mmCIF file with all atom_site columns, C-alpha atoms and ligand atoms in Angstrom:
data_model
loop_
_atom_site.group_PDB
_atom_site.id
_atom_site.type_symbol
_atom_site.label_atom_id
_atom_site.label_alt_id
_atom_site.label_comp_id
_atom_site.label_asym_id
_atom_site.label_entity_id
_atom_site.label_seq_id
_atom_site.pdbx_PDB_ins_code
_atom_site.Cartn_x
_atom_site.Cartn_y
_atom_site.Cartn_z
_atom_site.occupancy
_atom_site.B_iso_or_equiv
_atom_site.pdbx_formal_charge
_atom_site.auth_seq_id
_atom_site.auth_comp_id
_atom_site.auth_asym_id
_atom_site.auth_atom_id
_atom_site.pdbx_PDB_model_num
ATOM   1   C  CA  . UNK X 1 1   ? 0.000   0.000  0.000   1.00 94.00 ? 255 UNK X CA  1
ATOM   2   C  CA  . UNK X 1 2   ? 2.873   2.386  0.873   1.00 96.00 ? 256 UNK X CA  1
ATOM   3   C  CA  . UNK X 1 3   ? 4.356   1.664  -2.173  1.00 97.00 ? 257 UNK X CA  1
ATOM   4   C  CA  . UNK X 1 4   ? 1.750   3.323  -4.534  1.00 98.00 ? 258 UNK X CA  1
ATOM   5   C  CA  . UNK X 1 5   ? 2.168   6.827  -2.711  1.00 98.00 ? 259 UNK X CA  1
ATOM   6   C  CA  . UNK X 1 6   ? 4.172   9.229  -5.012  1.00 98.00 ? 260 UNK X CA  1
ATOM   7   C  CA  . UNK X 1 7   ? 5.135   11.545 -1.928  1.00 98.00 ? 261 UNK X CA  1
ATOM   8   C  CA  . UNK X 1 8   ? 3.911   12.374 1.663   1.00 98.00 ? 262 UNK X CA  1
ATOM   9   C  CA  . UNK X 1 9   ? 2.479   15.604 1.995   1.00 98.00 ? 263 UNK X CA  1
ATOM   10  C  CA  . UNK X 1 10  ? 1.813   15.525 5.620   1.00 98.00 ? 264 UNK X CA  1
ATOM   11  C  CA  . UNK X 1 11  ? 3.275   12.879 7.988   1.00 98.00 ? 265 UNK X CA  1
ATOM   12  C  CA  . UNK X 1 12  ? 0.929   11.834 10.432  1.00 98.00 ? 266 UNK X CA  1
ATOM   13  C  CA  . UNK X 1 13  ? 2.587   13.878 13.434  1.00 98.00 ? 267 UNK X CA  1
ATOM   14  C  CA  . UNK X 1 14  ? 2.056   16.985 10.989  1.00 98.00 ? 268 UNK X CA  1
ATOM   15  C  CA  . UNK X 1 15  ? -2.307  16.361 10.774  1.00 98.00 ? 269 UNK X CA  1
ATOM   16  C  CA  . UNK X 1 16  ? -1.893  15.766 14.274  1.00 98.00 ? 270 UNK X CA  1
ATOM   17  C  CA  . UNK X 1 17  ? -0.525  18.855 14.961  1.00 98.00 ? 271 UNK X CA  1
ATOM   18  C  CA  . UNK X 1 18  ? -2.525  20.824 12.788  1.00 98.00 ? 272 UNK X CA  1
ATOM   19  C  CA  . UNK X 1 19  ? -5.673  19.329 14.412  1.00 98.00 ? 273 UNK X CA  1
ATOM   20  C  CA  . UNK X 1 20  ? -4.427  20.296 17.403  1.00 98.00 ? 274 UNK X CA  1
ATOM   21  C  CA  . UNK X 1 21  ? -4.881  24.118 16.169  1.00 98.00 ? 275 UNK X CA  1
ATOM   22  C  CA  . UNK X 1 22  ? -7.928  23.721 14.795  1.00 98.00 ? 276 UNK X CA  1
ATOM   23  C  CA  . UNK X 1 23  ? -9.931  22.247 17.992  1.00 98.00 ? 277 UNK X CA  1
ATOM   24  C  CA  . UNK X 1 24  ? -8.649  25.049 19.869  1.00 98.00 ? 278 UNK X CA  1
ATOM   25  C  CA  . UNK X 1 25  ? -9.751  27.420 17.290  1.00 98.00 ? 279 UNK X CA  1
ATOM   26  C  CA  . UNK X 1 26  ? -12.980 25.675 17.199  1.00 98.00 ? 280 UNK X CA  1
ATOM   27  C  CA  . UNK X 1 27  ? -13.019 25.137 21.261  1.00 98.00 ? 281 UNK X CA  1
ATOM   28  C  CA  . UNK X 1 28  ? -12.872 28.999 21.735  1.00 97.00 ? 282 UNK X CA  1
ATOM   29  C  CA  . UNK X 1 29  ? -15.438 30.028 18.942  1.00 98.00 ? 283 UNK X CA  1
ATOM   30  C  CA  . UNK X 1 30  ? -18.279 27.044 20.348  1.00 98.00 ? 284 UNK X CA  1
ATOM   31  C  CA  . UNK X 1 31  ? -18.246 27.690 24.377  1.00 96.00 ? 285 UNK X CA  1
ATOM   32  C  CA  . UNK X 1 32  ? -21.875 26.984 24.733  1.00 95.00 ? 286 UNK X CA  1
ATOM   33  C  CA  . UNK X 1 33  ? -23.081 27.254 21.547  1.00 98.00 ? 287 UNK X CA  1
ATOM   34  C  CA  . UNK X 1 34  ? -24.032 23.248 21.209  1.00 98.00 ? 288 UNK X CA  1
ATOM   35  C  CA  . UNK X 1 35  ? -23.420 22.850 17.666  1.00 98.00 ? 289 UNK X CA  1
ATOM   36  C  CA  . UNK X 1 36  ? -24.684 19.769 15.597  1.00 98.00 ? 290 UNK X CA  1
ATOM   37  C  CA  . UNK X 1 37  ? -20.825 18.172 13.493  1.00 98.00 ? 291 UNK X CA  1
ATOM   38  C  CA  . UNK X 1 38  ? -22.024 16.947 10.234  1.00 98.00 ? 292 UNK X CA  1
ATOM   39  C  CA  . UNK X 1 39  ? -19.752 14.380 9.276   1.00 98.00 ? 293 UNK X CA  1
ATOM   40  C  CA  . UNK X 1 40  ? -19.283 14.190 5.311   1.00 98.00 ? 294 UNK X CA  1
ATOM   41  C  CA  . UNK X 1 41  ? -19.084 10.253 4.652   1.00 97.00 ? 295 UNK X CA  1
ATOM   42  C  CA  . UNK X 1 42  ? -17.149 8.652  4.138   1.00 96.00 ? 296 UNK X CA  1
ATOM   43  C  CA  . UNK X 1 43  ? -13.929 10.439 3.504   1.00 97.00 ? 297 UNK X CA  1
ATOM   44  C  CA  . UNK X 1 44  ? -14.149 12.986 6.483   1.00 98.00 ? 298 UNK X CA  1
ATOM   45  C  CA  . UNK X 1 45  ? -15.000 9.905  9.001   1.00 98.00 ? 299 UNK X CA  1
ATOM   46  C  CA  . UNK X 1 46  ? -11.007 9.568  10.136  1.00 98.00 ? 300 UNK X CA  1
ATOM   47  C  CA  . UNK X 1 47  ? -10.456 13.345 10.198  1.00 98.00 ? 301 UNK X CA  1
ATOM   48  C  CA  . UNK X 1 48  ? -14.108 13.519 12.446  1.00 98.00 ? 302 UNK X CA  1
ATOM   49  C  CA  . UNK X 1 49  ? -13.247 10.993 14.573  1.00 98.00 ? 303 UNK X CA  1
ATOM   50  C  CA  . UNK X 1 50  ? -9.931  12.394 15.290  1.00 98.00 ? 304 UNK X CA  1
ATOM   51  C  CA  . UNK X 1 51  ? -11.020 15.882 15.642  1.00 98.00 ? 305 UNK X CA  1
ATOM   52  C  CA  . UNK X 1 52  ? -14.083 15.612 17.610  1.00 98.00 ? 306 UNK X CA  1
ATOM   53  C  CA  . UNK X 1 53  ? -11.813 14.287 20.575  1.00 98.00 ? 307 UNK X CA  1
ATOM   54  C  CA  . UNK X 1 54  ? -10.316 16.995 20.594  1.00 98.00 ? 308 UNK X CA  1
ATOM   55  C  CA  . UNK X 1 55  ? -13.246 19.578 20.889  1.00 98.00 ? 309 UNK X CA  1
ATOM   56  C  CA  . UNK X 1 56  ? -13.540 20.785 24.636  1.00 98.00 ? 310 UNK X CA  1
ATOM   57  C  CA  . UNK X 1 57  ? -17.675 21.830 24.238  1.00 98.00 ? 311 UNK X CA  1
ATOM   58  C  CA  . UNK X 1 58  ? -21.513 20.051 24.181  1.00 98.00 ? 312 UNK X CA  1
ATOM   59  C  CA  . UNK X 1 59  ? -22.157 18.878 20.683  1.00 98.00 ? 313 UNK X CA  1
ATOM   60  C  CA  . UNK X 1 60  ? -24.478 16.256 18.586  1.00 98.00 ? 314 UNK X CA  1
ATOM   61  C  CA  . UNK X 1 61  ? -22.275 14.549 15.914  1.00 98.00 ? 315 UNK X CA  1
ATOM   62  C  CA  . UNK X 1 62  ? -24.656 13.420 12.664  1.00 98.00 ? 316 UNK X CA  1
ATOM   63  C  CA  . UNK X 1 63  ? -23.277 12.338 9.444   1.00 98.00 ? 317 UNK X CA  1
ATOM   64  C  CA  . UNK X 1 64  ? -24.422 12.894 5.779   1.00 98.00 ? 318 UNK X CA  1
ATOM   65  C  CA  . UNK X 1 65  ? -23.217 10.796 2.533   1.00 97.00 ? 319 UNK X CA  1
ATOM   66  C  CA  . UNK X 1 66  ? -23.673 12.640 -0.531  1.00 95.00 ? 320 UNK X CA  1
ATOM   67  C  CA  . UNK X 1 67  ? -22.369 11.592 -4.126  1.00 91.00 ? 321 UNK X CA  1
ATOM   68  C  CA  . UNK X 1 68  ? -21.739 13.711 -7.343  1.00 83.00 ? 322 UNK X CA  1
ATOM   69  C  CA  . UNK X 1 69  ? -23.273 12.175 -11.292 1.00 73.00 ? 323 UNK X CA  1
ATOM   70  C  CA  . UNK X 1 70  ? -20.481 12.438 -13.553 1.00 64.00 ? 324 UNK X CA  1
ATOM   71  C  CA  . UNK X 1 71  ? -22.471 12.136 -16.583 1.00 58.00 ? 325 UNK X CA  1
ATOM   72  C  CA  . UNK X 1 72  ? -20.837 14.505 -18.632 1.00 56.00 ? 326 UNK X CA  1
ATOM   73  C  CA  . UNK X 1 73  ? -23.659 16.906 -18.876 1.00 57.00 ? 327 UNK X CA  1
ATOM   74  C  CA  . UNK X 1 74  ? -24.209 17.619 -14.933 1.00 59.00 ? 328 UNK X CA  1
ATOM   75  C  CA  . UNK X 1 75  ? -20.981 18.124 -13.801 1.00 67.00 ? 329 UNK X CA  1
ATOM   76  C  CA  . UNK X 1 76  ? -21.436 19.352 -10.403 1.00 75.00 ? 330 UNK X CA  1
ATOM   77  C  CA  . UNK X 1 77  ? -24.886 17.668 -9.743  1.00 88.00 ? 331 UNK X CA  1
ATOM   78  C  CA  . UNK X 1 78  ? -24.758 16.382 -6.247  1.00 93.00 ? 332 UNK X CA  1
ATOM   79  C  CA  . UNK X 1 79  ? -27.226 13.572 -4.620  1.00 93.00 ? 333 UNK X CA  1
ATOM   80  C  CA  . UNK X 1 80  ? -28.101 12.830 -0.995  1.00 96.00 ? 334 UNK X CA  1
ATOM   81  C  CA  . UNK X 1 81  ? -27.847 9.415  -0.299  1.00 95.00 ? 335 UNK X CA  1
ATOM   82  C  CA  . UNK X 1 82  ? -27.692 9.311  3.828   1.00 98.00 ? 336 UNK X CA  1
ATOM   83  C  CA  . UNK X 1 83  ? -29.354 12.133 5.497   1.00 98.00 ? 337 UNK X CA  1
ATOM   84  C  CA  . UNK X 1 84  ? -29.105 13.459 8.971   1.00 98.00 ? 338 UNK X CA  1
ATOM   85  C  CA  . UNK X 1 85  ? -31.157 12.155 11.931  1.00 97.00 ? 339 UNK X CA  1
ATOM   86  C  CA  . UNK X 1 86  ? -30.881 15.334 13.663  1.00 97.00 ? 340 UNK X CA  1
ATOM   87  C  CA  . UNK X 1 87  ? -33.192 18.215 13.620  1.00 98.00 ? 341 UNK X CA  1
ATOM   88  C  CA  . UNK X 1 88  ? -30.273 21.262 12.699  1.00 98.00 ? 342 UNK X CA  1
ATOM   89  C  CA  . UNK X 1 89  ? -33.432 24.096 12.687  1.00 98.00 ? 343 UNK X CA  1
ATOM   90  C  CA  . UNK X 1 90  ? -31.694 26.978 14.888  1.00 98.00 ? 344 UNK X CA  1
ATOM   91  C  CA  . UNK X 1 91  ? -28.614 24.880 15.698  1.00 98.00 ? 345 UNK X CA  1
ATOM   92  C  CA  . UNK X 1 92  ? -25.246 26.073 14.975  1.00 98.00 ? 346 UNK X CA  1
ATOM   93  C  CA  . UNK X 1 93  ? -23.670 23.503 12.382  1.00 98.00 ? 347 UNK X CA  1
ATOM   94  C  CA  . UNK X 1 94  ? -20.118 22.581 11.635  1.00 98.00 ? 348 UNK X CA  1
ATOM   95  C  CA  . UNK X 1 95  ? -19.468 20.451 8.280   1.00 98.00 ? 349 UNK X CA  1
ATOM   96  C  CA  . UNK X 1 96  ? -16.454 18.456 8.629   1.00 98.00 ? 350 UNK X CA  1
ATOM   97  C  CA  . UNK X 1 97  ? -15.479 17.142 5.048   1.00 98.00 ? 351 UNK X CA  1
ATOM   98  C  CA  . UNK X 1 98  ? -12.492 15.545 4.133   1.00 98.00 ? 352 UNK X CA  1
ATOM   99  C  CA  . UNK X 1 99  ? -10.926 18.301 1.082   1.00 98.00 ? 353 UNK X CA  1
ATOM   100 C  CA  . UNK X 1 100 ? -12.663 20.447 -0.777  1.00 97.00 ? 354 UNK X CA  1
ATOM   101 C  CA  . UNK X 1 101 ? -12.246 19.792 -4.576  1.00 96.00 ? 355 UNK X CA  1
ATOM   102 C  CA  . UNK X 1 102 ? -14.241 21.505 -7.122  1.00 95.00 ? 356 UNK X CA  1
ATOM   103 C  CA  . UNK X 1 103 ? -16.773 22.816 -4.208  1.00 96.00 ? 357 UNK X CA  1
ATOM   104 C  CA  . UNK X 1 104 ? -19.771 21.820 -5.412  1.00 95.00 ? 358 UNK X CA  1
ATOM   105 C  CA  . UNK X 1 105 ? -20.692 18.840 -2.858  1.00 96.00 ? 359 UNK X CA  1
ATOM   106 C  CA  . UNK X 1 106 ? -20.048 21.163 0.115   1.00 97.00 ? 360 UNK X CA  1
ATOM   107 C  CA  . UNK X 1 107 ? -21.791 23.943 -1.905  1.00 97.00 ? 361 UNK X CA  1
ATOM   108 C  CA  . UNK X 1 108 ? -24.931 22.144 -2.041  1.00 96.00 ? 362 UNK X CA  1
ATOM   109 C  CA  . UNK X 1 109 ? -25.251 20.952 1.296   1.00 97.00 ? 363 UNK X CA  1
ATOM   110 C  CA  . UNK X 1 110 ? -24.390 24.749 2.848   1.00 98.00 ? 364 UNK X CA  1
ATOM   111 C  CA  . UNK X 1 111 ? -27.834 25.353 0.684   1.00 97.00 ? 365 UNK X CA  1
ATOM   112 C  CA  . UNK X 1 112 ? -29.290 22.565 2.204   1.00 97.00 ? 366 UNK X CA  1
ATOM   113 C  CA  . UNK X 1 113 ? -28.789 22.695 5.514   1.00 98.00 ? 367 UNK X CA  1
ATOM   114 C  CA  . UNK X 1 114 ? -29.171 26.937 5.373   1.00 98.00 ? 368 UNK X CA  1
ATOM   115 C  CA  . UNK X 1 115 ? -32.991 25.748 3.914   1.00 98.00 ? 369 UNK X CA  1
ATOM   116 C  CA  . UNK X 1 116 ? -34.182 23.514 7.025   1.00 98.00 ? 370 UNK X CA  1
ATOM   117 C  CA  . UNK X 1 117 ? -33.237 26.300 8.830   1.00 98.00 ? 371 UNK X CA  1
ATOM   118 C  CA  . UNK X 1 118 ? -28.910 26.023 10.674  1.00 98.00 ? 372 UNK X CA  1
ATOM   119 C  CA  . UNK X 1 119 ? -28.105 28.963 13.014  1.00 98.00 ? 373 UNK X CA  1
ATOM   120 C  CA  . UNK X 1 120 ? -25.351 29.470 11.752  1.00 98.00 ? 374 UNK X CA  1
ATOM   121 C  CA  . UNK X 1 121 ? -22.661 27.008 9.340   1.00 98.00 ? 375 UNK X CA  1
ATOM   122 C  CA  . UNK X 1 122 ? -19.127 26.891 9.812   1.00 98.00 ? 376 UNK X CA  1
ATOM   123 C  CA  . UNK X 1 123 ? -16.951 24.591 6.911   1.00 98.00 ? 377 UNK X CA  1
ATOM   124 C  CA  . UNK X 1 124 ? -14.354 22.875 8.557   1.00 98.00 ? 378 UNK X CA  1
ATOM   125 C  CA  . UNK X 1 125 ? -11.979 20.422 6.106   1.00 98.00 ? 379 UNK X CA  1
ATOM   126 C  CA  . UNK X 1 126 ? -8.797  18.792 6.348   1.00 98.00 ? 380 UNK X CA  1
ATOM   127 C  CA  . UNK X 1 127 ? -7.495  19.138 3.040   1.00 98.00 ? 381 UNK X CA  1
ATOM   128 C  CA  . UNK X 1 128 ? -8.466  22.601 0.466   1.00 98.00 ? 382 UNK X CA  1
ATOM   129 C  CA  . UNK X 1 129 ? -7.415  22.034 -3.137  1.00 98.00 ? 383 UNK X CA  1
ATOM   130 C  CA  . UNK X 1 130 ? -8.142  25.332 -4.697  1.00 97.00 ? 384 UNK X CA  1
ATOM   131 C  CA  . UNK X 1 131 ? -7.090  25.092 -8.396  1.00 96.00 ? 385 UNK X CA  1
ATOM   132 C  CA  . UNK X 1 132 ? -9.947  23.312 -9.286  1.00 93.00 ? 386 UNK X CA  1
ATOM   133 C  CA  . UNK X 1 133 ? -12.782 25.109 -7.382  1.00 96.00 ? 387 UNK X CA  1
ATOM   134 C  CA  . UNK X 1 134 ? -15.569 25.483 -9.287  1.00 95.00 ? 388 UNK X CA  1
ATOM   135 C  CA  . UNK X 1 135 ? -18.264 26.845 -7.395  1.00 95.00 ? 389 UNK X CA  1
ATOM   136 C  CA  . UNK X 1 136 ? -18.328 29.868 -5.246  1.00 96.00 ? 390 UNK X CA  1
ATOM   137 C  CA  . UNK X 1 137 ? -17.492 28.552 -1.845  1.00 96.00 ? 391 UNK X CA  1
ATOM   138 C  CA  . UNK X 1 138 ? -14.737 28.372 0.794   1.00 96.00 ? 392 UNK X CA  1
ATOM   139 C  CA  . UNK X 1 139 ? -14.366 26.906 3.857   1.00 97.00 ? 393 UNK X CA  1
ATOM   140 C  CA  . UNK X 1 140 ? -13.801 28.845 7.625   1.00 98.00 ? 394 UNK X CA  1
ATOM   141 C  CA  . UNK X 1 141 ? -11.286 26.555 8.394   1.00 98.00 ? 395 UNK X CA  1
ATOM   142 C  CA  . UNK X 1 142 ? -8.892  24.669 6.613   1.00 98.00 ? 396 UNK X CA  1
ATOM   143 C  CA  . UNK X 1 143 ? -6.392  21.662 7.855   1.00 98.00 ? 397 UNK X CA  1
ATOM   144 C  CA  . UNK X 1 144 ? -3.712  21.995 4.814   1.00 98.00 ? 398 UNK X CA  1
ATOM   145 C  CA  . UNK X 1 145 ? -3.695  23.537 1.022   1.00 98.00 ? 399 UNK X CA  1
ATOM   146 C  CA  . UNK X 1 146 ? -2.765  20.637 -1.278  1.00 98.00 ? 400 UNK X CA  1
ATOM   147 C  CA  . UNK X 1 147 ? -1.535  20.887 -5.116  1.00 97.00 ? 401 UNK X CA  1
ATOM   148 C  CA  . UNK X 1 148 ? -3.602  19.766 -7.991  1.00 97.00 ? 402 UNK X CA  1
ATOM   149 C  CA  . UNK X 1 149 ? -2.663  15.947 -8.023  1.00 97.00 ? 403 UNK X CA  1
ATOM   150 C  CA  . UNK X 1 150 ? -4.854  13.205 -6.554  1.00 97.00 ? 404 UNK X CA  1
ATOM   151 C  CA  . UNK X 1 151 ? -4.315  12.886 -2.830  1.00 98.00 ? 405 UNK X CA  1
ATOM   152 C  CA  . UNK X 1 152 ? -5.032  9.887  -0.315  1.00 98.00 ? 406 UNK X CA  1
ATOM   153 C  CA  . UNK X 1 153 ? -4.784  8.299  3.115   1.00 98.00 ? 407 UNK X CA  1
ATOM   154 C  CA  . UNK X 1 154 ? -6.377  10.264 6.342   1.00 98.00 ? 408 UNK X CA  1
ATOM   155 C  CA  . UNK X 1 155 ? -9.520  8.661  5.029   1.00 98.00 ? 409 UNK X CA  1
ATOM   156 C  CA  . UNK X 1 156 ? -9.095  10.328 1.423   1.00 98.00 ? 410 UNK X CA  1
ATOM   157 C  CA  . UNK X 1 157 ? -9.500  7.163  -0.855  1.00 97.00 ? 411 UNK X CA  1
ATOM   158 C  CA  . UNK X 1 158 ? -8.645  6.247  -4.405  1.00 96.00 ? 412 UNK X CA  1
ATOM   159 C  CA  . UNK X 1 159 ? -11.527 3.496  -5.153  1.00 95.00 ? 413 UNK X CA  1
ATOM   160 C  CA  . UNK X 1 160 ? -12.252 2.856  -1.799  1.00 96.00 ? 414 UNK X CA  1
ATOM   161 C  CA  . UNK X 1 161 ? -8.532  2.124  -1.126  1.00 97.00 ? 415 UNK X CA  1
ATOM   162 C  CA  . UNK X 1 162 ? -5.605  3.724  1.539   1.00 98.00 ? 416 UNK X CA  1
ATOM   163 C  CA  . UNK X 1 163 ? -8.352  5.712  3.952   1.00 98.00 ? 417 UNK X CA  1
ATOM   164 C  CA  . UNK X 1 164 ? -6.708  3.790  6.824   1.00 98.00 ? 418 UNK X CA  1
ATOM   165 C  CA  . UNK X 1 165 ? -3.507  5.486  5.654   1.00 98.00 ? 419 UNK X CA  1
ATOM   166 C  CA  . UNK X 1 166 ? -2.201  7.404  8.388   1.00 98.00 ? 420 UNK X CA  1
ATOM   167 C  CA  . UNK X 1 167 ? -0.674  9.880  6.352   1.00 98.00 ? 421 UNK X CA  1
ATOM   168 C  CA  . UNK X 1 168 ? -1.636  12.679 3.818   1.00 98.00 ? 422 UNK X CA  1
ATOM   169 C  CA  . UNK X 1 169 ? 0.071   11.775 0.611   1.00 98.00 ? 423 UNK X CA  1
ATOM   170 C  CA  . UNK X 1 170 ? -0.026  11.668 -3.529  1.00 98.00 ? 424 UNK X CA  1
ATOM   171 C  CA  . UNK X 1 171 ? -0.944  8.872  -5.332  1.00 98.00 ? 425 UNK X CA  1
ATOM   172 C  CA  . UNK X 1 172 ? 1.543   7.917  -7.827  1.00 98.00 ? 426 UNK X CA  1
ATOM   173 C  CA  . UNK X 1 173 ? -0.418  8.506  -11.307 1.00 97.00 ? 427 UNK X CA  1
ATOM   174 C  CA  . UNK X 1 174 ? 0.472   4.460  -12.563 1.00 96.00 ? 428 UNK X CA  1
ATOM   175 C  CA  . UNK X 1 175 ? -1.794  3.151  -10.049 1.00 96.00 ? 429 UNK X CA  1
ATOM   176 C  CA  . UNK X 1 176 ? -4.788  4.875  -11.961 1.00 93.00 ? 430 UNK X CA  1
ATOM   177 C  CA  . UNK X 1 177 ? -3.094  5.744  -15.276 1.00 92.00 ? 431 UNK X CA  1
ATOM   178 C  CA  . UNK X 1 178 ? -3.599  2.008  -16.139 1.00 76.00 ? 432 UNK X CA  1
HETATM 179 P  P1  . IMP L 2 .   ? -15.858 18.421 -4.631  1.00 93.18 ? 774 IMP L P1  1
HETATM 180 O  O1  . IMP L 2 .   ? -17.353 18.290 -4.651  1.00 93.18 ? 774 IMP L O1  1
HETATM 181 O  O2  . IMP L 2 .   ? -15.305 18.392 -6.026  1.00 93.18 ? 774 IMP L O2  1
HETATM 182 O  O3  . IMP L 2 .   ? -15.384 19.616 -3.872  1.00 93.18 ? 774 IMP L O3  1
HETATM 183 O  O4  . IMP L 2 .   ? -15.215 17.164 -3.946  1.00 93.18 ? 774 IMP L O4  1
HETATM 184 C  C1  . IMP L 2 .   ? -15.974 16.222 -3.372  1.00 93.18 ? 774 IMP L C1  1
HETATM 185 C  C2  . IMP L 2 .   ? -15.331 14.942 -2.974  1.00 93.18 ? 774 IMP L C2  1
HETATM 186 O  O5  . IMP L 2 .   ? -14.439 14.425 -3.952  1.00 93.18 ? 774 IMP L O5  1
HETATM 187 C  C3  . IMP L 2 .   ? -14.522 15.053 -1.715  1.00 93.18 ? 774 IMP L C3  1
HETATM 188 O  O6  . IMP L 2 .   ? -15.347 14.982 -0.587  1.00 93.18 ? 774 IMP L O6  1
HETATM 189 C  C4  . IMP L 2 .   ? -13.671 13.817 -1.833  1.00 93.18 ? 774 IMP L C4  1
HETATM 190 O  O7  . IMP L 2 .   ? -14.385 12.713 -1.317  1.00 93.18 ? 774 IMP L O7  1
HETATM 191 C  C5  . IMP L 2 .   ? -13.473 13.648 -3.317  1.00 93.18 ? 774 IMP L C5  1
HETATM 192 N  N1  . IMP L 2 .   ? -12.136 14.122 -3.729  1.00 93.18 ? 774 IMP L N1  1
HETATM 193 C  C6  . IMP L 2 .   ? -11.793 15.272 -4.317  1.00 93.18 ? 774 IMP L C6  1
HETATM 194 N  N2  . IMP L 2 .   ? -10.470 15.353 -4.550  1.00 93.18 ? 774 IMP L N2  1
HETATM 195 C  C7  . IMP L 2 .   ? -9.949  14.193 -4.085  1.00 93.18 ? 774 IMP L C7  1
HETATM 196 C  C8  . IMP L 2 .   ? -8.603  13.658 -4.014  1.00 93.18 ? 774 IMP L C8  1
HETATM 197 O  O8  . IMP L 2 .   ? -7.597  14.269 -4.431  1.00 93.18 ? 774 IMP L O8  1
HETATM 198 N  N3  . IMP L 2 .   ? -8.487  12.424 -3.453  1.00 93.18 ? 774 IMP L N3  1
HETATM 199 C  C9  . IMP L 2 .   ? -9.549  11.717 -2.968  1.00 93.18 ? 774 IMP L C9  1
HETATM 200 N  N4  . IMP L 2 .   ? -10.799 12.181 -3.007  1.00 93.18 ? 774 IMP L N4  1
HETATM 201 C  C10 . IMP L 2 .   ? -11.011 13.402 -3.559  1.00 93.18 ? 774 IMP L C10 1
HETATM 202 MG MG1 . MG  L 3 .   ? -16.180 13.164 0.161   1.00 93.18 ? 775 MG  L MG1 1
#
């Protein structure tokens, strides 16, 4: 498994660290506030799980799977396929999703979420790949940038393989040039 990773971005005492910074950011900002974590499945589950230990406040932690047609026509078109259990109407929300790519799944479950009525929504991902963003959308807090090259492990997956990598790293381009 090691073997098909090109480079590692971020060793796993690097994401630890940098979660670390986050939950305190987060920890200040959500005293009291009892906000519902919506966990983007399944590629955020490793970076939830790890980061929700380290949140010092109250909160409800709900999880959403979502995935995107790639028809060719709807690029962008993004389906709910597991939705929440938890009534988010007036609660403070904070998406936890594993990178941000083109934007548009975390785009349309901002709109979403805004229409059954969140508080307030706060965009919280591990990984932020910003040269292909497509739609208009950014998150409030951001683990790493990464370049424009397919990344795994840290629960990012290439065909549901290496999300049990503990590591951020590229995946060599022969292991899906093929
Ligand atoms: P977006 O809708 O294009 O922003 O990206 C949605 C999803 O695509 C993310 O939640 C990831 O699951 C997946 N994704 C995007 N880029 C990568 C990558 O480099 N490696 C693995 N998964 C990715
Ligand atoms: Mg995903």
């Amino acid at each position: 498994m090691n073997n098909d990773i090109e480079q590692v971005l971020f060793s796993q005492q690097q994401v630890e660290q940098r979660l670390d910074e986050l939950a305190s950011e987060l920890t200040s900002k959500y005293q009291d506030q009892f906000p519902v974590i919506v966990s983007v499945m399944t590629g955020a589950a490793v970076f939830t799980v790890d980061m929700i230990k380290r949140l010092n406040f109250k909160l409800n932690l709900d999880y959403v799977d979502v995935s995107s047609y790639a028809d060719g026509t709807q690029s962008g078109k993004v389906r709910l396929i597991k939705d929440l259990s938890t009534d988010i109407k007036d609660r403070p929300v904070i998406i936890m999703e594993d990178i941000i790519d083109t934007g548009h799944t975390l785009k349309f479950l901002v709109e979403l979420l805004k229409g059954r009525g969140a508080k307030s929504i706060d965009i919280c991902a591990l990984l932020d790949k910003p040269a292909r963003r497509e739609a208009k959308i950014e998150a409030d807090y951001v683990g790493f940038k990464v370049p424009n090259e397919f990344i795994v492990g840290y629960g990012l997956d290439y065909s549901g393989i290496y999300r049990n990598l503990p590591y951020v790293g590229i995946l060599k381009r022969a292991v899906y040039e093929k």
